[in-house]
């Protein structure tokens, strides 16, 4: 082989076979689900055992041409001591990765796909898909690389030199093959066709072919070992180091096994590499040596063709690793004991020169290169088929799923062959040889990461029968692989990691949801549980308060505007969508809500809100809300604010019409499966309620829900007219508006006075401050940062406290670091409607206070709240709404204690907020503001 032939070991035999002949003919699998099949062939048709399925492919992958052409180079440059140290360090890294492979492969039934299958099923589709793509391209380039390397080796021995090249000094009679770019491409194409036909027939022919190659390579190795003991000392002709004058020859001595020769090769002596002209160092030699240690996953990547993968992979891989380790060290010792350093440093092919029959070494080199090219081609086809079968890239890889009657993925083999043929046109692949090796090292690091993540997640189902691993071995394997990547080529290492992350993000955002299980979910659960236990409610403080919202949704179709607005209002707090289904569990054979969570989660994804979903079954809406308020959340993460839609007669509107938010095999009107045959099925999201149909909740029950929440210490917000709220239009998202030009933003109006109790003066109570805090929280949201707050201060024109109240309010806003435009509103005429028509003094009818310190309308005061007065207040609010605000914040009075007055209370709130556009009526019971640091 040519001394310049790339010597990186690019190994992968990923055998992702189809599940069965029947399944291969079926329609495409749905959304990347677990295919759970048995690979390309059924389990009864799997024929490969430990030796043929794992040991031989792994040995051939690890030996390759390195064992023939680079052992002497390593010893000559680094010396025997450092060579032993290099092999020890390299095999520690390799062994740690092998331990991770063995652990994952013995943790259950291992299907076809090898490394890709392990990573995708352990870490999820994002890592699996990204690593699978890298695996595929690495195998394609690796196959082309070894074909070109084999062509170069053949041409160096049998090629006719071109006119511009110096004539060879000896061996000219053997040079009969025409040379040149197109001739080399022709030879490479012919060799690739041989590999293609072998892979096209199937894995069993490949196994037989590799066995023949293994016999040849083993024979060549045996002859090499025997030659050290049988060949007499001789003079070896060394290649010229000038690259220009081939007539000049340099000689060195092969001494046979001698102690003085060993002593001369014990220590390092780094020189310029005679083939590249670059100065060698420990790092560069170690990088070359490490290429002969990769290929450890060749056996595990044949998992689809193994009789018992969980049994064969650990035993076969460990046996192969141990065999190569002993072989490399024995060859190093024998070479150092018999060859002068000049031979080791300046002749990569010295093993042929000192062999009892030199052509046998050449045949071994050719056979190992052919095996490498074949293994990469079949590995690429198996990875491609695995990716197409898992449907991570939609219909892009649909054609690659086609298989033959015997189950061989001929379409994937054909596609891989075509890509390899295209790469052959490059002619030279030295520039991509490094990144191909780095791709495989990154795969090895990811396998260690998968095993480490499974170990850290403490998942009960992760209990592999192979126990010779810990998180220490996984971490050491990851660190070793990453160090080797950057040692070989830092630029390629950064590029490969960036490429993997790019693919990971693309699959995460564009790929379908799979049911393989996501290791990230297990790790998040483990950490969230730990931190939730650390979140002590006894350490809560008002200065760290944030809104944690429970939004009750009757039907998502009519609540899109409110759901998106509340998402902005939560300020990185807890946000839960709650829903009550009427009914009793006693009347049903199973919980009817479990099958409905998928549609609700799809709704959350579609609306792009950061919310949880909590559904409950109850005999009434009131009891259902009580259930959710009692049980929603954990520890210190519990809702402190209840948001309800308003109780009015506005016809609901369907905002999800013509929008698909569920997987393609469902629809918004899809029927939720019901196990009770006697009960008709119900839809996930039924159509909006007809206005002529009665509501599920009565006025008294609605007000009772408000009262219940206040009793439980929850703040209450009633949202009205949010069917008119369009977030994109209000905030000018997706188009250039004045908001984005910085000239004007939406207005948010705040009315902190209890307008239904005109006898109560003052703005500094818990409810008013809570209302101000919510408005400030909304303003601090990035989307609402351009909004302008307008705070309206209602005063009587003749009152002596007019200026004092305004100054006090501005001072309070400054202390609370709230930016708002304060506007005083004269409402003498409005107040007169309440007092003067009754002929009463202003100091009569003072409101009473409830136990929580909030004012409640007294019976005498409520009786005086005429419709005329409330209409006047409503007109006052509307008259001060120019330009119209995006949303209004109003003070919600405490419900009356007497249930008989619930209807009047709701009617007054209805008249107060009538035709005001999107409005929040807020009643706060939680202290949320402090001026302390």
mmCIF file of N, CA, C and O in Angstrom, residues 130-175:
data_model
loop_
_atom_site.group_PDB
_atom_site.id
_atom_site.type_symbol
_atom_site.label_atom_id
_atom_site.label_comp_id
_atom_site.label_asym_id
_atom_site.label_seq_id
_atom_site.Cartn_x
_atom_site.Cartn_y
_atom_site.Cartn_z
ATOM 1 N N UNK A 130 -29.290 12.537 15.146
ATOM 2 C CA UNK A 130 -28.095 13.302 14.797
ATOM 3 C C UNK A 130 -26.875 12.400 14.705
ATOM 4 O O UNK A 130 -26.080 12.495 13.760
ATOM 5 N N UNK A 131 -26.718 11.499 15.675
ATOM 6 C CA UNK A 131 -25.595 10.576 15.621
ATOM 7 C C UNK A 131 -25.754 9.612 14.442
ATOM 8 O O UNK A 131 -24.777 9.237 13.779
ATOM 9 N N UNK A 132 -26.985 9.209 14.147
ATOM 10 C CA UNK A 132 -27.208 8.320 13.018
ATOM 11 C C UNK A 132 -26.783 8.948 11.705
ATOM 12 O O UNK A 132 -26.154 8.288 10.864
ATOM 13 N N UNK A 133 -27.106 10.215 11.490
ATOM 14 C CA UNK A 133 -26.693 10.899 10.265
ATOM 15 C C UNK A 133 -25.170 10.983 10.184
ATOM 16 O O UNK A 133 -24.559 10.742 9.133
ATOM 17 N N UNK A 134 -24.541 11.322 11.305
ATOM 18 C CA UNK A 134 -23.080 11.394 11.316
ATOM 19 C C UNK A 134 -22.472 10.017 11.057
ATOM 20 O O UNK A 134 -21.475 9.889 10.340
ATOM 21 N N UNK A 135 -23.066 9.002 11.654
ATOM 22 C CA UNK A 135 -22.626 7.629 11.439
ATOM 23 C C UNK A 135 -22.709 7.265 9.956
ATOM 24 O O UNK A 135 -21.800 6.644 9.395
ATOM 25 N N UNK A 136 -23.799 7.638 9.331
ATOM 26 C CA UNK A 136 -24.009 7.295 7.922
ATOM 27 C C UNK A 136 -22.952 7.944 7.035
ATOM 28 O O UNK A 136 -22.300 7.271 6.224
ATOM 29 N N UNK A 137 -22.769 9.258 7.186
ATOM 30 C CA UNK A 137 -21.799 9.941 6.340
ATOM 31 C C UNK A 137 -20.366 9.493 6.648
ATOM 32 O O UNK A 137 -19.521 9.431 5.745
ATOM 33 N N UNK A 138 -20.096 9.191 7.911
ATOM 34 C CA UNK A 138 -18.765 8.708 8.261
ATOM 35 C C UNK A 138 -18.490 7.371 7.575
ATOM 36 O O UNK A 138 -17.376 7.130 7.080
ATOM 37 N N UNK A 139 -19.489 6.506 7.540
ATOM 38 C CA UNK A 139 -19.311 5.213 6.883
ATOM 39 C C UNK A 139 -19.173 5.362 5.368
ATOM 40 O O UNK A 139 -18.385 4.652 4.740
ATOM 41 N N UNK A 140 -19.949 6.270 4.786
ATOM 42 C CA UNK A 140 -19.839 6.506 3.350
ATOM 43 C C UNK A 140 -18.432 6.988 2.999
ATOM 44 O O UNK A 140 -17.761 6.454 2.100
ATOM 45 N N UNK A 141 -17.982 8.014 3.724
ATOM 46 C CA UNK A 141 -16.638 8.535 3.444
ATOM 47 C C UNK A 141 -15.567 7.514 3.800
ATOM 48 O O UNK A 141 -14.539 7.405 3.121
ATOM 49 N N UNK A 142 -15.792 6.752 4.870
ATOM 50 C CA UNK A 142 -14.813 5.742 5.251
ATOM 51 C C UNK A 142 -14.685 4.654 4.203
ATOM 52 O O UNK A 142 -13.581 4.190 3.897
ATOM 53 N N UNK A 143 -15.803 4.227 3.632
ATOM 54 C CA UNK A 143 -15.749 3.212 2.585
ATOM 55 C C UNK A 143 -14.983 3.725 1.376
ATOM 56 O O UNK A 143 -14.113 3.034 0.824
ATOM 57 N N UNK A 144 -15.278 4.952 0.955
ATOM 58 C CA UNK A 144 -14.546 5.537 -0.174
ATOM 59 C C UNK A 144 -13.074 5.708 0.165
ATOM 60 O O UNK A 144 -12.191 5.493 -0.689
ATOM 61 N N UNK A 145 -12.787 6.078 1.392
ATOM 62 C CA UNK A 145 -11.410 6.274 1.802
ATOM 63 C C UNK A 145 -10.600 4.994 1.691
ATOM 64 O O UNK A 145 -9.477 4.976 1.161
ATOM 65 N N UNK A 146 -11.158 3.886 2.132
ATOM 66 C CA UNK A 146 -10.422 2.632 2.063
ATOM 67 C C UNK A 146 -10.335 2.100 0.644
ATOM 68 O O UNK A 146 -9.347 1.456 0.269
ATOM 69 N N UNK A 147 -11.335 2.354 -0.178
ATOM 70 C CA UNK A 147 -11.239 1.972 -1.588
ATOM 71 C C UNK A 147 -10.084 2.726 -2.253
ATOM 72 O O UNK A 147 -9.248 2.135 -2.970
ATOM 73 N N UNK A 148 -10.001 4.037 -2.005
ATOM 74 C CA UNK A 148 -8.920 4.824 -2.592
ATOM 75 C C UNK A 148 -7.573 4.410 -2.025
ATOM 76 O O UNK A 148 -6.556 4.382 -2.743
ATOM 77 N N UNK A 149 -7.557 4.087 -0.728
ATOM 78 C CA UNK A 149 -6.303 3.620 -0.152
ATOM 79 C C UNK A 149 -5.848 2.313 -0.768
ATOM 80 O O UNK A 149 -4.651 2.107 -1.029
ATOM 81 N N UNK A 150 -6.800 1.425 -1.039
ATOM 82 C CA UNK A 150 -6.459 0.160 -1.671
ATOM 83 C C UNK A 150 -5.973 0.385 -3.105
ATOM 84 O O UNK A 150 -5.019 -0.267 -3.573
ATOM 85 N N UNK A 151 -6.624 1.312 -3.817
ATOM 86 C CA UNK A 151 -6.190 1.635 -5.173
ATOM 87 C C UNK A 151 -4.758 2.179 -5.161
ATOM 88 O O UNK A 151 -3.911 1.790 -5.997
ATOM 89 N N UNK A 152 -4.458 3.052 -4.212
ATOM 90 C CA UNK A 152 -3.111 3.602 -4.123
ATOM 91 C C UNK A 152 -2.088 2.508 -3.829
ATOM 92 O O UNK A 152 -0.958 2.522 -4.361
ATOM 93 N N UNK A 153 -2.463 1.559 -2.963
ATOM 94 C CA UNK A 153 -1.545 0.469 -2.657
ATOM 95 C C UNK A 153 -1.295 -0.410 -3.884
ATOM 96 O O UNK A 153 -0.158 -0.831 -4.147
ATOM 97 N N UNK A 154 -2.351 -0.664 -4.640
ATOM 98 C CA UNK A 154 -2.190 -1.476 -5.853
ATOM 99 C C UNK A 154 -1.341 -0.738 -6.879
ATOM 100 O O UNK A 154 -0.446 -1.323 -7.516
ATOM 101 N N UNK A 155 -1.619 0.566 -7.038
ATOM 102 C CA UNK A 155 -0.868 1.331 -8.033
ATOM 103 C C UNK A 155 0.588 1.482 -7.646
ATOM 104 O O UNK A 155 1.470 1.542 -8.508
ATOM 105 N N UNK A 156 0.874 1.555 -6.347
ATOM 106 C CA UNK A 156 2.273 1.676 -5.936
ATOM 107 C C UNK A 156 3.068 0.424 -6.266
ATOM 108 O O UNK A 156 4.289 0.485 -6.447
ATOM 109 N N UNK A 157 2.381 -0.712 -6.331
ATOM 110 C CA UNK A 157 3.069 -1.963 -6.631
ATOM 111 C C UNK A 157 2.974 -2.345 -8.098
ATOM 112 O O UNK A 157 3.926 -2.911 -8.661
ATOM 113 N N UNK A 158 1.855 -2.064 -8.755
ATOM 114 C CA UNK A 158 1.639 -2.554 -10.113
ATOM 115 C C UNK A 158 1.379 -1.448 -11.132
ATOM 116 O O UNK A 158 1.189 -1.746 -12.316
ATOM 117 N N UNK A 159 1.339 -0.224 -10.712
ATOM 118 C CA UNK A 159 1.033 0.853 -11.640
ATOM 119 C C UNK A 159 2.225 1.290 -12.454
ATOM 120 O O UNK A 159 3.355 1.366 -11.961
ATOM 121 N N UNK A 160 1.954 1.638 -13.720
ATOM 122 C CA UNK A 160 2.989 2.179 -14.593
ATOM 123 C C UNK A 160 3.168 3.652 -14.256
ATOM 124 O O UNK A 160 2.191 4.422 -14.306
ATOM 125 N N UNK A 161 4.369 4.092 -13.881
ATOM 126 C CA UNK A 161 4.554 5.501 -13.513
ATOM 127 C C UNK A 161 4.299 6.411 -14.697
ATOM 128 O O UNK A 161 4.564 6.066 -15.851
ATOM 129 N N UNK A 162 3.769 7.590 -14.385
ATOM 130 C CA UNK A 162 3.518 8.567 -15.428
ATOM 131 C C UNK A 162 4.829 9.210 -15.845
ATOM 132 O O UNK A 162 5.878 9.062 -15.199
ATOM 133 N N UNK A 163 4.773 9.965 -16.918
ATOM 134 C CA UNK A 163 5.995 10.548 -17.482
ATOM 135 C C UNK A 163 6.672 11.504 -16.518
ATOM 136 O O UNK A 163 7.892 11.640 -16.506
ATOM 137 N N UNK A 164 5.886 12.174 -15.703
ATOM 138 C CA UNK A 164 6.440 13.155 -14.773
ATOM 139 C C UNK A 164 7.056 12.517 -13.551
ATOM 140 O O UNK A 164 7.726 13.181 -12.769
ATOM 141 N N UNK A 165 6.847 11.205 -13.341
ATOM 142 C CA UNK A 165 7.345 10.535 -12.153
ATOM 143 C C UNK A 165 8.662 9.831 -12.472
ATOM 144 O O UNK A 165 8.889 9.366 -13.589
ATOM 145 N N UNK A 166 9.567 9.735 -11.471
ATOM 146 C CA UNK A 166 10.825 9.032 -11.704
ATOM 147 C C UNK A 166 10.594 7.547 -11.879
ATOM 148 O O UNK A 166 9.670 6.974 -11.309
ATOM 149 N N UNK A 167 11.403 6.919 -12.677
ATOM 150 C CA UNK A 167 11.280 5.488 -12.917
ATOM 151 C C UNK A 167 11.711 4.707 -11.693
ATOM 152 O O UNK A 167 12.638 5.104 -10.992
ATOM 153 N N UNK A 168 11.027 3.610 -11.376
ATOM 154 C CA UNK A 168 11.410 2.822 -10.224
ATOM 155 C C UNK A 168 12.744 2.132 -10.448
ATOM 156 O O UNK A 168 13.106 1.765 -11.568
ATOM 157 N N UNK A 169 13.493 1.967 -9.348
ATOM 158 C CA UNK A 169 14.809 1.348 -9.437
ATOM 159 C C UNK A 169 14.683 -0.144 -9.632
ATOM 160 O O UNK A 169 15.448 -0.770 -10.333
ATOM 161 N N UNK A 170 13.652 -0.772 -8.949
ATOM 162 C CA UNK A 170 13.491 -2.214 -9.091
ATOM 163 C C UNK A 170 12.009 -2.522 -9.168
ATOM 164 O O UNK A 170 11.170 -1.690 -8.821
ATOM 165 N N UNK A 171 11.675 -3.704 -9.584
ATOM 166 C CA UNK A 171 10.286 -4.149 -9.625
ATOM 167 C C UNK A 171 9.523 -3.611 -10.799
ATOM 168 O O UNK A 171 8.302 -3.613 -10.815
ATOM 169 N N UNK A 172 10.200 -3.150 -11.852
ATOM 170 C CA UNK A 172 9.481 -2.557 -12.983
ATOM 171 C C UNK A 172 8.692 -3.581 -13.773
ATOM 172 O O UNK A 172 7.719 -3.244 -14.440
ATOM 173 N N UNK A 173 9.092 -4.849 -13.681
ATOM 174 C CA UNK A 173 8.398 -5.874 -14.452
ATOM 175 C C UNK A 173 6.989 -6.120 -13.960
ATOM 176 O O UNK A 173 6.159 -6.646 -14.711
ATOM 177 N N UNK A 174 6.721 -5.767 -12.729
ATOM 178 C CA UNK A 174 5.379 -5.980 -12.194
ATOM 179 C C UNK A 174 4.422 -4.821 -12.475
ATOM 180 O O UNK A 174 3.246 -4.930 -12.188
ATOM 181 N N UNK A 175 4.925 -3.727 -12.957
ATOM 182 C CA UNK A 175 4.095 -2.527 -13.151
ATOM 183 C C UNK A 175 3.449 -2.605 -14.527
ATOM 184 O O UNK A 175 4.044 -2.221 -15.541
#
